[in-house]
Amino acid sequence: MTAERFDIVVIGAGIAGASVAAELAGAGHILLAEAEDFPGYHATGRSAAFREECYGGPDVVPLTLASGSYLEKGGFLTPRGGLYVAREGQGDELDAFYRQFCAAGVTMERLDRAALEARLPGIRPGWDYALHQPNCADIDVAALHEHYLAKARSGGVELRTGHRLSAAERDGAGWRLDFGSRGEVLAGVVVNAAGAWADHVACMCGANPLGITPLRRTVMQLRIDPSPPADLPLVLDLSGDFYFRPDGGKLWLSPHDETPSEPCDAAPEEMDVALAIDRFEKVVDWRIEAVERKWAGLRSFSPDRLPVYGFDPQVGDFFWFAGQGGYGIQTAPAGARLGAQLITGATRDEMTERLDVKLYTPARFAAVMA
Ligand SMILES: Cc1cc2nc3c(=O)[nH]c(=O)nc-3n(C[C@H](O)[C@H](O)[C@H](O)COP(=O)(O)OP(=O)(O)OC[C@H]3O[C@@H](n4cnc5c(N)ncnc54)[C@H](O)[C@@H]3O)c2cc1C
């Protein structure tokens, strides 16, 4: 029996695969193949669901800013505000951070201790400075993911769950892709949106791995006394030791851990939960009544921690859409639009015209790939 033929097959239906498939819709016969029984099971379904404009560093800022109005107009954002808090003695570091990110286009204002206390009641002594970021917001991740899946489907993209790519080989001008018991398909272009498995998928397709490393991140939901005010901002440590934010009367807390992991169904470790609580208790005097829930997920980073969007320079018709790190939700609109434009050769538009493609091309790792 002849295998079914698609112009483009996207591997992975997390936010990366779903969004790029939605942006590609209409550009041919497209398959979105997901290994799990439902899309969003891995990193996408486990995020802390915020949009923070400094997150990921100055070269991620353009992607975050370019994505902002899509998220806002779509109704996916709820304003929250963000606070970077700093310890006594970190004033110069905070100033350098402020200057670096304001220059990158982020809106922030400096707060003194009195202004910090007003926004973060219960803050312990020793936390002397803060930066307030008014445009920080919660993201409705499930709604955004579903929006992209629906947009893809309505544009003719076929979503197949339970389809794990297990082997691939070049077949004439394209690819023969093996999904095990689910059969084979032919593809013109393969888009690698496999998250933590991106290097594995690359190896299957004969491309050199780029060193995309999954790092485990833990989040827990706490019941605290007093309950966090609903308008509490997202609070991040300037030194990167924790963040927390309210969610429906509870508090989500992370120790900002980054433990290297094999690609897997990540689970939280007790040590990281204990570490988070220890750090939290040094910031505010709120009493923790219970850890109600905890989870972990894998954030996948390229060697320079920037996303990888572009055709593999050595293996034809193999497109990288990976390494979205800890910002794959907040950068999804611009990342996906740019990815689709690079795949189809379409002209850049208002959302993407100011993005510097060289920052994200896989060719920047030429030495690794050689
Ligand atoms: C705890 C945590 C907190 C985070 N908080 C935020 C945040 O607040 N804001 C933000 O913007 N980002 C955040 N992130 C990052 C964000 O979640 C990720 O950048 C994003 O979800 C990555 O999307 P993805 O589609 O690349 O990966 P995934 O969602 O992991 O999707 C990859 C998919 O590929 C599939 N796949 C793998 N191999 C194959 C194969 N061989 N065949 C078929 N399918 C395959 C997998 O099953 C998976 O579903 C957070 C991440 C974590 C873990």
Coordinates of C-alpha atoms and ligand atoms in Angstrom, one line a residue:
M1 CA 0.0 0.0 0.0
T2 CA 1.4 3.5 -0.9
A3 CA 2.0 5.6 2.2
E4 CA 0.0 8.8 2.5
R5 CA 1.8 11.9 1.4
F6 CA 2.0 15.2 3.3
D7 CA 3.8 18.4 2.3
I8 CA 4.8 19.1 5.9
V9 CA 4.8 16.9 8.9
V10 CA 5.2 18.6 12.3
I11 CA 6.6 16.4 15.0
G12 CA 5.1 17.3 18.5
A13 CA 1.9 19.0 19.3
G14 CA 2.9 21.1 22.4
I15 CA 2.6 24.8 22.1
A16 CA 5.5 24.9 19.6
G17 CA 4.1 22.3 17.1
A18 CA 0.5 23.5 17.5
S19 CA 1.4 27.1 16.9
V20 CA 3.7 26.6 14.0
A21 CA 1.1 24.2 12.4
A22 CA -1.6 26.8 12.8
E23 CA 0.6 29.4 11.1
L24 CA 1.4 26.9 8.3
A25 CA -2.2 26.0 7.8
G26 CA -3.2 26.5 4.1
A27 CA 0.4 26.0 2.9
G28 CA -0.3 22.5 1.8
H29 CA -1.4 19.1 3.2
I30 CA -0.1 19.2 6.8
L31 CA 0.1 16.5 9.5
L32 CA 0.7 17.4 13.2
A33 CA 1.9 14.2 14.8
E34 CA 1.9 13.8 18.6
A35 CA 3.3 10.8 20.5
E36 CA 1.1 11.1 23.5
D37 CA -2.7 10.5 23.6
F38 CA -3.4 14.1 24.0
P39 CA -1.4 17.2 23.0
G40 CA 0.1 19.4 25.8
Y41 CA 1.0 16.5 28.1
H42 CA 4.7 17.6 28.5
A43 CA 6.2 21.1 29.0
T44 CA 3.2 23.0 27.6
G45 CA 0.8 21.5 30.2
R46 CA 3.1 22.1 33.1
S47 CA 4.1 25.8 32.8
A48 CA 3.9 28.5 35.4
A49 CA 1.8 30.4 32.9
F50 CA 3.2 33.9 33.0
R51 CA 4.5 36.4 30.6
E52 CA 7.5 38.3 32.0
E53 CA 9.3 40.6 29.5
C54 CA 12.9 40.0 30.8
Y55 CA 12.6 36.3 31.0
G56 CA 15.2 34.5 28.9
G57 CA 17.5 37.5 28.5
P58 CA 17.8 40.4 26.1
D59 CA 17.8 38.3 22.9
V60 CA 14.5 36.6 23.9
V61 CA 12.9 40.0 24.6
P62 CA 12.2 40.8 20.9
L63 CA 10.2 37.5 20.6
T64 CA 8.3 38.2 23.8
L65 CA 7.5 41.8 22.8
A66 CA 6.5 40.9 19.3
S67 CA 4.1 38.3 20.7
G68 CA 2.5 40.6 23.2
S69 CA -0.3 42.1 21.1
Y70 CA -1.4 38.7 19.7
L71 CA -1.7 37.4 23.2
E72 CA -3.5 40.5 24.4
K73 CA -5.9 40.8 21.5
G74 CA -6.7 37.1 21.8
G75 CA -7.7 37.6 25.4
F76 CA -5.0 35.2 26.7
L77 CA -3.5 37.6 29.2
T78 CA -4.6 38.8 32.6
P79 CA -2.6 41.7 33.9
R80 CA -0.6 40.9 37.1
G81 CA 2.6 43.0 37.2
G82 CA 6.0 41.6 38.1
L83 CA 8.5 42.4 40.9
Y84 CA 12.1 41.6 40.7
V85 CA 13.3 41.7 44.4
A86 CA 16.9 42.2 45.4
R87 CA 18.8 41.8 48.7
E88 CA 20.8 44.4 50.5
G89 CA 24.1 44.9 48.6
Q90 CA 22.6 44.0 45.2
G91 CA 21.8 47.6 44.3
D92 CA 24.4 47.8 41.6
E93 CA 23.3 44.5 40.1
L94 CA 19.7 45.7 40.1
D95 CA 20.7 48.9 38.3
A96 CA 22.7 47.0 35.7
F97 CA 19.7 44.7 35.1
Y98 CA 17.4 47.7 34.9
R99 CA 19.6 49.4 32.3
Q100 CA 20.2 46.3 30.2
F101 CA 16.5 45.4 29.9
C102 CA 15.2 49.0 29.5
A103 CA 17.6 49.2 26.6
A104 CA 16.1 46.0 25.2
G105 CA 12.7 47.6 25.3
V106 CA 11.2 46.4 28.5
T107 CA 9.1 48.8 30.6
M108 CA 10.2 48.8 34.3
E109 CA 10.4 51.2 37.2
R110 CA 12.6 51.2 40.3
L111 CA 11.0 50.8 43.7
D112 CA 12.4 51.6 47.1
R113 CA 11.8 49.6 50.3
A114 CA 8.6 51.5 51.2
A115 CA 7.1 51.0 47.7
L116 CA 8.2 47.3 47.8
E117 CA 6.4 46.8 51.2
A118 CA 3.2 48.3 49.7
R119 CA 3.2 45.7 46.9
L120 CA 4.6 42.8 48.9
P121 CA 3.2 42.9 52.4
G122 CA 5.1 40.6 54.8
I123 CA 8.4 41.0 53.0
R124 CA 11.3 40.3 55.4
P125 CA 14.1 42.8 56.2
G126 CA 17.1 42.7 54.0
W127 CA 15.2 42.9 50.7
D128 CA 15.9 46.5 50.0
Y129 CA 15.2 47.1 46.3
A130 CA 12.8 46.0 43.6
L131 CA 11.9 46.6 40.0
H132 CA 8.3 46.7 39.0
Q133 CA 7.3 45.5 35.6
P134 CA 3.8 46.7 34.8
N135 CA 3.3 44.6 31.6
C136 CA 3.9 41.2 33.3
A137 CA 0.7 39.1 33.0
D138 CA -0.7 35.6 33.6
I139 CA -1.2 33.6 30.4
D140 CA -4.2 31.3 29.9
V141 CA -1.9 28.5 28.4
A142 CA -4.7 25.9 27.9
A143 CA -6.8 28.5 25.9
L144 CA -3.8 29.6 23.8
H145 CA -2.8 26.0 23.0
E146 CA -6.4 25.1 22.2
H147 CA -6.7 28.3 20.0
Y148 CA -3.7 27.1 18.0
L149 CA -4.9 23.6 17.7
A150 CA -8.3 24.8 16.5
K151 CA -6.8 27.3 14.1
A152 CA -4.6 24.5 12.7
R153 CA -7.6 22.1 12.3
S154 CA -9.8 24.7 10.7
G155 CA -7.0 25.4 8.2
G156 CA -7.0 21.8 7.2
V157 CA -4.1 20.5 9.4
E158 CA -4.6 16.9 10.5
L159 CA -3.8 16.2 14.1
R160 CA -2.9 12.6 14.9
T161 CA -2.3 11.7 18.6
G162 CA -0.6 8.4 19.7
H163 CA 1.7 8.9 16.7
R164 CA 5.3 8.7 17.9
L165 CA 7.9 9.1 15.2
S166 CA 10.2 6.1 15.6
A167 CA 12.3 6.2 12.4
A168 CA 12.9 8.4 9.4
E169 CA 14.7 8.1 6.1
R170 CA 15.1 10.2 3.0
D171 CA 12.8 9.1 0.2
G172 CA 13.4 10.7 -3.1
A173 CA 12.8 14.4 -2.7
G174 CA 11.3 14.0 0.8
W175 CA 11.0 11.8 3.8
R176 CA 9.5 8.4 4.7
L177 CA 8.4 8.6 8.4
D178 CA 7.7 5.6 10.4
F179 CA 5.2 5.8 13.3
G180 CA 5.5 2.2 14.3
S181 CA 2.1 0.4 14.5
R182 CA 0.4 3.6 13.2
G183 CA 2.1 3.1 9.9
E184 CA 4.2 5.2 7.6
V185 CA 3.7 8.6 5.9
L186 CA 5.7 10.5 3.3
A187 CA 6.6 14.1 3.9
G188 CA 8.1 16.9 1.9
V189 CA 9.4 18.7 5.0
V190 CA 9.8 17.6 8.6
V191 CA 9.4 20.2 11.3
N192 CA 11.1 19.2 14.6
A193 CA 8.9 20.6 17.4
A194 CA 9.6 17.7 19.8
G195 CA 10.5 19.7 22.8
A196 CA 12.8 17.7 25.1
W197 CA 13.1 15.1 22.4
A198 CA 14.3 17.5 19.7
D199 CA 17.8 16.1 19.5
H200 CA 16.4 12.5 19.4
V201 CA 14.2 13.4 16.5
A202 CA 17.1 15.1 14.7
C203 CA 19.2 11.9 15.1
M204 CA 16.4 9.8 13.7
C205 CA 16.4 12.1 10.7
G206 CA 20.2 11.9 10.2
A207 CA 20.8 15.4 11.5
N208 CA 23.5 16.2 14.1
P209 CA 22.1 16.9 17.5
L210 CA 22.5 20.6 18.6
G211 CA 22.9 19.8 22.3
I212 CA 19.3 20.7 23.2
T213 CA 19.3 19.9 26.9
P214 CA 16.1 19.3 29.0
L215 CA 16.3 20.9 32.4
R216 CA 13.8 20.0 35.1
R217 CA 11.8 22.8 36.7
T218 CA 9.6 22.3 39.8
V219 CA 6.5 24.2 40.7
M220 CA 4.2 23.7 43.8
Q221 CA 0.9 25.0 44.9
L222 CA 0.8 26.2 48.5
R223 CA -2.0 27.0 50.9
I224 CA -0.7 29.9 52.9
D225 CA -1.8 32.1 55.8
P226 CA -2.7 34.8 55.1
S227 CA -4.0 33.9 51.6
P228 CA -2.1 35.8 49.0
P229 CA -3.8 39.0 47.9
A230 CA -5.4 38.5 44.4
D231 CA -3.4 41.5 43.1
L232 CA -0.1 40.2 44.3
P233 CA 2.4 40.5 41.5
L234 CA 4.6 37.7 40.2
V235 CA 7.6 37.9 42.5
L236 CA 11.0 36.9 41.1
D237 CA 14.4 36.8 42.8
L238 CA 17.0 38.9 41.0
S239 CA 19.5 36.2 41.8
G240 CA 17.3 33.5 40.2
D241 CA 16.6 31.5 43.3
F242 CA 12.8 31.5 43.3
Y243 CA 9.6 32.9 41.9
F244 CA 6.0 32.9 43.2
R245 CA 2.6 34.2 42.2
P246 CA -1.0 33.8 43.4
D247 CA -3.4 31.5 41.6
G248 CA -7.0 31.3 42.7
G249 CA -6.3 32.1 46.4
K250 CA -3.3 29.7 46.5
L251 CA 0.3 30.4 45.8
W252 CA 2.5 28.9 43.0
L253 CA 6.1 28.7 44.0
S254 CA 9.2 27.5 42.2
P255 CA 12.8 27.2 43.4
H256 CA 13.9 28.1 39.8
D257 CA 15.6 24.7 39.6
E258 CA 17.4 23.6 36.4
T259 CA 18.4 20.0 36.8
P260 CA 19.6 18.3 33.6
S261 CA 17.4 15.3 32.7
E262 CA 16.9 12.8 30.0
P263 CA 13.7 13.5 28.0
C264 CA 11.0 11.9 30.2
D265 CA 7.7 12.3 32.0
A266 CA 9.3 14.6 34.6
A267 CA 8.3 14.4 38.2
P268 CA 9.2 16.7 41.2
E269 CA 11.9 15.7 43.7
E270 CA 11.3 16.2 47.4
M271 CA 14.6 18.0 47.7
D272 CA 13.5 20.7 45.3
V273 CA 10.2 21.2 47.1
A274 CA 12.1 21.6 50.4
L275 CA 14.6 24.0 48.8
A276 CA 11.7 26.1 47.5
I277 CA 10.1 26.3 50.9
D278 CA 13.3 27.2 52.6
R279 CA 14.0 30.0 50.1
F280 CA 10.4 31.3 50.3
E281 CA 10.4 31.5 54.1
K282 CA 13.4 33.8 53.9
V283 CA 11.5 36.3 51.7
V284 CA 8.1 36.7 53.4
D285 CA 6.7 36.0 56.8
W286 CA 3.6 34.1 55.5
R287 CA 2.9 30.7 57.1
I288 CA 2.8 27.7 54.8
E289 CA -0.2 25.5 55.8
A290 CA 0.1 22.8 53.1
V291 CA 1.8 21.9 49.9
E292 CA -1.4 21.0 48.0
R293 CA 0.1 20.0 44.7
K294 CA 3.5 19.8 43.0
W295 CA 4.7 19.1 39.5
A296 CA 7.7 19.3 37.3
G297 CA 8.4 19.7 33.6
L298 CA 11.3 19.9 31.2
R299 CA 12.4 23.2 29.8
S300 CA 14.7 22.5 26.8
F301 CA 17.6 24.8 26.0
S302 CA 20.0 25.1 23.1
P303 CA 23.7 25.7 24.1
D304 CA 23.3 29.5 24.0
R305 CA 19.8 29.3 25.6
L306 CA 18.1 30.9 22.5
P307 CA 15.4 29.1 20.5
V308 CA 16.3 27.4 17.3
Y309 CA 14.2 28.2 14.3
G310 CA 15.5 27.3 10.8
F311 CA 16.4 24.6 8.3
D312 CA 19.2 22.3 9.2
P313 CA 22.2 23.5 7.2
Q314 CA 23.3 19.9 6.4
V315 CA 20.2 17.8 6.1
G316 CA 17.7 19.0 3.6
D317 CA 14.0 19.6 4.3
F318 CA 14.5 19.3 8.1
F319 CA 13.4 22.3 10.0
W320 CA 14.3 23.0 13.7
F321 CA 11.6 24.5 15.9
A322 CA 13.0 23.7 19.3
G323 CA 14.9 25.0 22.3
Q324 CA 12.0 27.3 23.5
G325 CA 13.4 27.0 27.1
G326 CA 11.4 28.7 29.8
Y327 CA 9.6 31.1 27.5
G328 CA 8.0 29.0 24.8
I329 CA 4.5 30.1 25.8
Q330 CA 5.1 33.9 25.9
T331 CA 7.1 33.8 22.7
A332 CA 4.8 31.4 20.8
P333 CA 3.0 33.9 18.5
A334 CA 6.1 35.5 17.1
G335 CA 8.1 32.3 17.1
A336 CA 5.5 30.4 15.2
R337 CA 4.8 33.2 12.7
L338 CA 8.5 33.5 12.0
G339 CA 9.0 29.7 11.8
A340 CA 6.2 29.4 9.3
Q341 CA 7.6 32.2 7.2
L342 CA 11.0 30.6 7.1
I343 CA 9.5 27.2 6.1
T344 CA 7.3 28.6 3.3
G345 CA 9.6 31.5 2.2
A346 CA 6.8 34.0 2.9
T347 CA 7.6 37.6 3.4
R348 CA 8.0 38.7 7.0
D349 CA 5.2 40.8 8.4
E350 CA 4.6 43.4 11.1
M351 CA 5.0 40.8 13.9
T352 CA 8.3 39.4 12.7
E353 CA 10.0 42.1 10.5
R354 CA 12.2 43.4 13.4
L355 CA 13.3 40.0 14.6
D356 CA 17.0 39.1 13.9
V357 CA 16.8 35.6 12.4
K358 CA 20.5 35.1 12.7
L359 CA 20.1 34.9 16.5
Y360 CA 17.9 31.8 16.2
T361 CA 19.3 30.0 13.1
P362 CA 20.7 26.4 13.7
A363 CA 23.6 27.5 11.5
R364 CA 25.0 29.4 14.5
F365 CA 26.0 26.0 15.9
A366 CA 28.0 25.0 12.8
A367 CA 31.1 24.1 14.9
V368 CA 29.0 21.7 17.0
M369 CA 27.5 20.2 13.9
A370 CA 30.7 19.7 12.1
Ligands
LIG1 C1 7.6 24.2 35.2 C2 7.6 25.0 33.9 C3 7.3 26.3 34.0 C4 7.2 27.1 32.8 N1 6.7 28.4 32.9 C5 6.6 29.1 31.7 C6 6.0 30.4 31.7 O1 5.6 30.8 32.8 N2 6.0 31.1 30.6 C7 6.5 30.6 29.4 O2 6.4 31.2 28.4 N3 7.0 29.3 29.3 C8 7.1 28.6 30.5 N4 7.7 27.4 30.4 C9 8.3 26.9 29.2 C10 7.2 26.4 28.2 O3 6.3 25.5 28.9 C11 8.0 25.6 27.1 O4 8.9 26.5 26.5 C12 7.0 25.1 26.0 O5 5.9 24.5 26.6 C13 7.7 24.2 25.1 O6 6.8 23.8 24.1 P1 7.1 22.6 23.2 O7 5.9 22.3 22.3 O8 8.4 22.8 22.5 O9 7.4 21.3 24.2 P2 6.3 20.2 24.7 O10 5.1 20.9 25.3 O11 7.1 19.3 25.6 O12 5.9 19.5 23.4 C14 6.7 18.6 22.7 C15 5.9 17.4 22.2 O13 6.6 16.6 21.3 C16 6.1 15.3 21.5 N5 7.1 14.4 20.9 C17 8.4 14.1 21.4 N6 9.0 13.2 20.6 C18 8.1 12.8 19.7 C19 8.1 11.9 18.6 N7 9.2 11.1 18.4 N8 7.0 11.8 17.8 C20 5.9 12.5 18.0 N9 5.8 13.4 19.1 C21 6.9 13.6 19.9 C22 6.0 15.2 23.0 O14 5.1 14.1 23.3 C23 5.4 16.5 23.4 O15 4.0 16.6 23.5 C24 7.7 26.5 31.6 C25 8.1 25.2 31.5 C26 8.0 24.4 32.7 C27 8.4 23.0 32.6

